Short mmCIF file of C-alpha atoms in Angstrom, two decimals:
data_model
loop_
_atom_site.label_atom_id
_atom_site.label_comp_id
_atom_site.label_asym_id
_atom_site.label_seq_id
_atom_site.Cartn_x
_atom_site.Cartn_y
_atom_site.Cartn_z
CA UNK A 1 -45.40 -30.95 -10.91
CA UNK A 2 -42.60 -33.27 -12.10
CA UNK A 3 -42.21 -33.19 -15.91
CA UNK A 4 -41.69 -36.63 -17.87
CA UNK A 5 -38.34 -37.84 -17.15
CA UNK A 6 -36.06 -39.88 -19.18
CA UNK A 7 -33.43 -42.24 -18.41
CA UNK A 8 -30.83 -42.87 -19.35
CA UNK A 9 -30.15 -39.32 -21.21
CA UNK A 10 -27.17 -41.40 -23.47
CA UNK A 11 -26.51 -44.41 -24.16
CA UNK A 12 -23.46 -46.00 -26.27
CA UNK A 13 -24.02 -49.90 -27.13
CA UNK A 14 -21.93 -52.58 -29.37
CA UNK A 15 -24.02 -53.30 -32.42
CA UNK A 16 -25.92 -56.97 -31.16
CA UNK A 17 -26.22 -55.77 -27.73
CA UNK A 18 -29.42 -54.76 -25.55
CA UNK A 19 -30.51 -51.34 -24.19
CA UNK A 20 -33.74 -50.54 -22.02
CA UNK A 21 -34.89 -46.83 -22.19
CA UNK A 22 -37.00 -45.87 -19.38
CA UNK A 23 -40.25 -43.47 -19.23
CA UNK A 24 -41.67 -41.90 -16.08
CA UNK A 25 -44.61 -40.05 -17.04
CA UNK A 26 -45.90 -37.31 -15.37
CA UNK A 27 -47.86 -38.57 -12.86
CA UNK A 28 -51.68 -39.07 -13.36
CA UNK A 29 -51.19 -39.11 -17.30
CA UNK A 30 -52.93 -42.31 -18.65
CA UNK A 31 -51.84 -41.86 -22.06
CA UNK A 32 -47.79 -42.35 -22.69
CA UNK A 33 -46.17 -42.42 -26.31
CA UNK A 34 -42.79 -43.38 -27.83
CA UNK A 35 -41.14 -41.14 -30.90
CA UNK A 36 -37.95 -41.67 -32.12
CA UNK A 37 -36.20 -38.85 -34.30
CA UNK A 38 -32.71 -40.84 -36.57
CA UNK A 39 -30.10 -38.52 -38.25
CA UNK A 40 -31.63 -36.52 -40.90
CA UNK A 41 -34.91 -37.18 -40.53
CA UNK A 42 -38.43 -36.35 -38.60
CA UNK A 43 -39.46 -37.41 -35.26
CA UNK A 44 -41.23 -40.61 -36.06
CA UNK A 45 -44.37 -42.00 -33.57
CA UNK A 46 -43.36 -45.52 -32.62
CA UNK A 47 -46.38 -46.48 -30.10
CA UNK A 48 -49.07 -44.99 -27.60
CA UNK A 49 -49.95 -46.48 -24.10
CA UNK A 50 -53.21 -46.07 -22.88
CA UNK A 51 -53.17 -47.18 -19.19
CA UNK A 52 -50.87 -50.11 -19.07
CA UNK A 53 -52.71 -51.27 -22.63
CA UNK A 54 -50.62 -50.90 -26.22
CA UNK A 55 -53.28 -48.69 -27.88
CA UNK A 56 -51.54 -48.46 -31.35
CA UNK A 57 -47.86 -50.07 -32.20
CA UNK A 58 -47.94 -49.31 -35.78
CA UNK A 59 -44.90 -47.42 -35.39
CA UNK A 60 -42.54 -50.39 -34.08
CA UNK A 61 -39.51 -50.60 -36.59
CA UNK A 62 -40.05 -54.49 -36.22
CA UNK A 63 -39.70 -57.20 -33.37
CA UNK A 64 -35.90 -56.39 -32.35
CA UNK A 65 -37.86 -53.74 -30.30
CA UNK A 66 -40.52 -54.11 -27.33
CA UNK A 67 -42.37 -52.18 -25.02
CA UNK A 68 -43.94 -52.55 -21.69
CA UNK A 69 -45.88 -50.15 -19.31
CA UNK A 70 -46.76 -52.54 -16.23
CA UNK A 71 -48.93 -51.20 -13.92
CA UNK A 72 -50.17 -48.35 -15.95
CA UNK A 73 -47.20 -45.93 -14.64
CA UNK A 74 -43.39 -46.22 -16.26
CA UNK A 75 -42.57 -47.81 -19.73
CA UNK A 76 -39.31 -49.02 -20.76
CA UNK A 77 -38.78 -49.90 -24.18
CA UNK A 78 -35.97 -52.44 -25.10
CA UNK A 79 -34.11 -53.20 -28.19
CA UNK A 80 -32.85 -56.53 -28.56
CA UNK A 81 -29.93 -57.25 -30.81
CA UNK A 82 -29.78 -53.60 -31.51
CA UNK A 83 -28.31 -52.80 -34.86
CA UNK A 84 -26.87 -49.62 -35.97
CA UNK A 85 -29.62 -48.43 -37.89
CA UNK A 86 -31.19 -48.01 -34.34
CA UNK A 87 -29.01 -45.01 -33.35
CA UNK A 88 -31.00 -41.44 -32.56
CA UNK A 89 -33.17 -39.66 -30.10
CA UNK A 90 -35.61 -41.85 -28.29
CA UNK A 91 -38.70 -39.43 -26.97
CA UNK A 92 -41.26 -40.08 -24.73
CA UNK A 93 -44.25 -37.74 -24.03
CA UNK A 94 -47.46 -38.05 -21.84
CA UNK A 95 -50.62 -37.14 -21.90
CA UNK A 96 -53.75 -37.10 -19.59
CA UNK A 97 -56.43 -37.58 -22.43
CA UNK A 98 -56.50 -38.63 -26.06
CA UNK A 99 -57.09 -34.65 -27.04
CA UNK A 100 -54.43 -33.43 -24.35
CA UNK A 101 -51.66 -32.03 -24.97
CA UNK A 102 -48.61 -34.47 -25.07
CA UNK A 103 -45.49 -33.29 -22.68
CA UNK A 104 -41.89 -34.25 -23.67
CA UNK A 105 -39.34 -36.07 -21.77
CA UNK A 106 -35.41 -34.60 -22.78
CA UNK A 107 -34.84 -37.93 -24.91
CA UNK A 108 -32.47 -40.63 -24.93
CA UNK A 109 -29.91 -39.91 -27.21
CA UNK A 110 -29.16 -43.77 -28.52
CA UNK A 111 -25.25 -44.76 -30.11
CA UNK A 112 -24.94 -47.93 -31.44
CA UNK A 113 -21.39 -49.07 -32.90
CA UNK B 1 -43.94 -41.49 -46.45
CA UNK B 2 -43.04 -37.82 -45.66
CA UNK B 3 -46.78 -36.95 -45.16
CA UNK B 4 -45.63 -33.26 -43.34
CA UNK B 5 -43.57 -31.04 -45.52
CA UNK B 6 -42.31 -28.36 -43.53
CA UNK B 7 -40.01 -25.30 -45.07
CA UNK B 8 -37.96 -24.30 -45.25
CA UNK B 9 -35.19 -26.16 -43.35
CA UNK B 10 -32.79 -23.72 -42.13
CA UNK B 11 -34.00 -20.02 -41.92
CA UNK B 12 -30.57 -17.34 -41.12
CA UNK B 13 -32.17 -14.07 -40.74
CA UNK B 14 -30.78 -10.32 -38.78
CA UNK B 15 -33.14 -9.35 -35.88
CA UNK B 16 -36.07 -7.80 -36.40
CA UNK B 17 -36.74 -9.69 -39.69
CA UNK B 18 -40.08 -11.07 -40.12
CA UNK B 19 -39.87 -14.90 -41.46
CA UNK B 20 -42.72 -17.79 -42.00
CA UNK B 21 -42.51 -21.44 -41.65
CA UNK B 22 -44.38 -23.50 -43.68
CA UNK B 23 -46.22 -26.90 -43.04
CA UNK B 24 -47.82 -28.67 -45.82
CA UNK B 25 -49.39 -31.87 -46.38
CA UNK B 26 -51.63 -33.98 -49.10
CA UNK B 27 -53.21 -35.09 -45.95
CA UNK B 28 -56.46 -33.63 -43.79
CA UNK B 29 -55.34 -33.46 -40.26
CA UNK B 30 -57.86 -32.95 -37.32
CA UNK B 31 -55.64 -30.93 -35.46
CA UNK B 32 -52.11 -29.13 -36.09
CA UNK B 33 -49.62 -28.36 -33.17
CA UNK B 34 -46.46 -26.30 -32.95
CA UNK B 35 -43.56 -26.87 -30.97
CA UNK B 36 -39.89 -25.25 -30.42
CA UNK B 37 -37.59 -27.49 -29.35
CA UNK B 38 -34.12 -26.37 -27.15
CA UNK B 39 -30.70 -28.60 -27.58
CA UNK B 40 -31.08 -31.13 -24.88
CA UNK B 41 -34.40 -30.98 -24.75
CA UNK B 42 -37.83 -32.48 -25.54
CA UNK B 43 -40.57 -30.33 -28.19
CA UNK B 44 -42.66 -27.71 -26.19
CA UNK B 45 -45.87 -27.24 -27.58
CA UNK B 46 -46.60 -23.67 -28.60
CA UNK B 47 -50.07 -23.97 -29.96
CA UNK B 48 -52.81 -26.31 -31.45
CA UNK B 49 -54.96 -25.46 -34.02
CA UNK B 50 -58.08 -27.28 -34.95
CA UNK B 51 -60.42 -25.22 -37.04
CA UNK B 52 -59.82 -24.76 -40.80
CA UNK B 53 -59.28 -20.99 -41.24
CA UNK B 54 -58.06 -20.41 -37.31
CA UNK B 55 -55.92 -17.67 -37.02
CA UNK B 56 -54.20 -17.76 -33.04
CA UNK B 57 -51.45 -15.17 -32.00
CA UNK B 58 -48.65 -15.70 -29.52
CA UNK B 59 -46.73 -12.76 -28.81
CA UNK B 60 -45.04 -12.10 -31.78
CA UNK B 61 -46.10 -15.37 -33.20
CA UNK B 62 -49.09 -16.34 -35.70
CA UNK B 63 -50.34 -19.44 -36.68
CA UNK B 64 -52.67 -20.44 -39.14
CA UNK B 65 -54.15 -23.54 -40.16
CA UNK B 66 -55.33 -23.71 -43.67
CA UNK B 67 -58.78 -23.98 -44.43
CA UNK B 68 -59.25 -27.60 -45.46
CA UNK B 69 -56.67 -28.55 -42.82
CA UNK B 70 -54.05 -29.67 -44.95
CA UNK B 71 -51.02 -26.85 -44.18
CA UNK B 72 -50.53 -24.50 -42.08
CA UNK B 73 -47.56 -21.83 -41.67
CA UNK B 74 -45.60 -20.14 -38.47
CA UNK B 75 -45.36 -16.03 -38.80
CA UNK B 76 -42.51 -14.51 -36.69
CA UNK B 77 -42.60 -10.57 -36.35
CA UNK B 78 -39.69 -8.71 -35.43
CA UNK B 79 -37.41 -11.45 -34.94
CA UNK B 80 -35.23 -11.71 -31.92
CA UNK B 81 -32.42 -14.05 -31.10
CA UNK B 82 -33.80 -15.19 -28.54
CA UNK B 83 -36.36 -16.76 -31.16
CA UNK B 84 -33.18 -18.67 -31.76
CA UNK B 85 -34.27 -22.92 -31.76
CA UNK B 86 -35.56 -26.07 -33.81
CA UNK B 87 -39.51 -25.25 -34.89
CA UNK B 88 -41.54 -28.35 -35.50
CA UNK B 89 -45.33 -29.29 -37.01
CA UNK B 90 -46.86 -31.86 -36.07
CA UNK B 91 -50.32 -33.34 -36.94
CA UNK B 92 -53.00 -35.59 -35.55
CA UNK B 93 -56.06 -37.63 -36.57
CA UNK B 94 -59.08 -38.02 -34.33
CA UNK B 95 -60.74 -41.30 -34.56
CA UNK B 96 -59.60 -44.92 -34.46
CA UNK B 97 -56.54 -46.40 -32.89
CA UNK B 98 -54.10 -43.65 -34.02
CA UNK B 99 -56.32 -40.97 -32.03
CA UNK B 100 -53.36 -38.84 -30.10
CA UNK B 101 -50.68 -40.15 -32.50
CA UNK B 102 -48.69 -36.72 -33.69
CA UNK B 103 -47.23 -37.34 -37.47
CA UNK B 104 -44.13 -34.37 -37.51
CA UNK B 105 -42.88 -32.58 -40.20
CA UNK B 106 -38.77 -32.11 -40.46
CA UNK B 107 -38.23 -28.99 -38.16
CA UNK B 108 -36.72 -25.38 -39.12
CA UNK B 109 -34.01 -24.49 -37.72
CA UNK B 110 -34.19 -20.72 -37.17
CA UNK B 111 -31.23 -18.37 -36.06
CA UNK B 112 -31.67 -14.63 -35.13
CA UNK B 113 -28.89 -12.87 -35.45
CA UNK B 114 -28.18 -9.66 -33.58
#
């Protein structure tokens, strides 16, 4: 069985301009969540898919970034201008119930200049 | 809010050391995971622990989750390097829209050295 996957694995932007991280879940896994871990700090939840249904955003930094899982199956989540303060490991993980354990992807490790 | 305080941050120990990580919060958590994390790499969960009191072993490994579910603490016996690698907490509520949602603590970094 295919684990999560990420893509891509690094990504180096201009300060203003966009970036789309992509999620492939593992494959039956209903439930898919966003973390994000910046320099220096803990891995910090962002949001949690249920299906293709936002279940809980609380952890959106604000509305520079947004994410979509159409279909119920892949996510991407895009940050538009991005801004330095955006820079660090993007995580996704997956899940096939609410009391599941959650499975990794490797991260997107995020630059911005 | 730093609602997981896990210690300490780095841990430099000789093989066959014993060591303990600790995770501690002002918060009741229905569940507690563990996870090592490789360079490169996404967490790995190691264990869950959902009882207050719950004592699980892992190999060399011991977790325990404190009885009103507020910390909890990683034992290591007999270190190894190959023990070498970023240890996280993590903690989730059930209930409500924030069911599955893991809150993490900081991370130890732990090296073995032969």
């Amino acid at each position: 069985e295919a684990g999560v996957t990420q893509f891509p694995s690094h990504s180096v932007i201009e300060k203003g301009q966009t970036v789309t991280l992509r999620c492939d879940p593992i494959s039956g896994h209903d439930n898919l969540y966003w973390y994000r871990r910046v320099m220096g700090k803990e891995i910090k939840f962002l949001l949690h898919f249920v299906k293709e249904s936002k279940q809980d955003e609380s952890g959106m930094p604000n509305n520079r970034f947004l994410a979509e899982r159409t279909g119920g199956t892949y996510s991407t989540l895009k940050v538009q201008p991005a801004e330095l303060e955006d820079s660090g490991v993007y995580f996704c993980a997956s899940s096939r119930g609410l009391i599941n354990e959650q499975f990794f992807g490797p991260g997107t490790r995020l630059t911005v200049l | 809010t730093q609602l997981l305080e896990q210690s300490p941050q780095f841990l430099s120990i000789q093989e066959g050391e014993n060591l303990t990580v600790y995770c501690n919060s002002s918060s009741v958590f229905s569940s507690l995971q563990w996870y090592r994390q490789e360079p490169g790499e996404g967490p790995v969960l190691l264990v869950t622990v959902v009882t207050g009191g719950e004592v699980k072993k892992l190999k060399r490994l011991t977790f325990q989750f404190g009885d009103a579910r507020k910390d909890s603490s990683l034992h290591i016996t007999a270190a190894q390097p190959g023990d070498t690698g970023l240890y996280l907490c993590a903690g989730s509520h059930a209930g409500g829209t924030s069911y599955g949602k893991l809150t993490f603590g900081q991370g130890t970094i732990l090296t073995v050295h032969p």
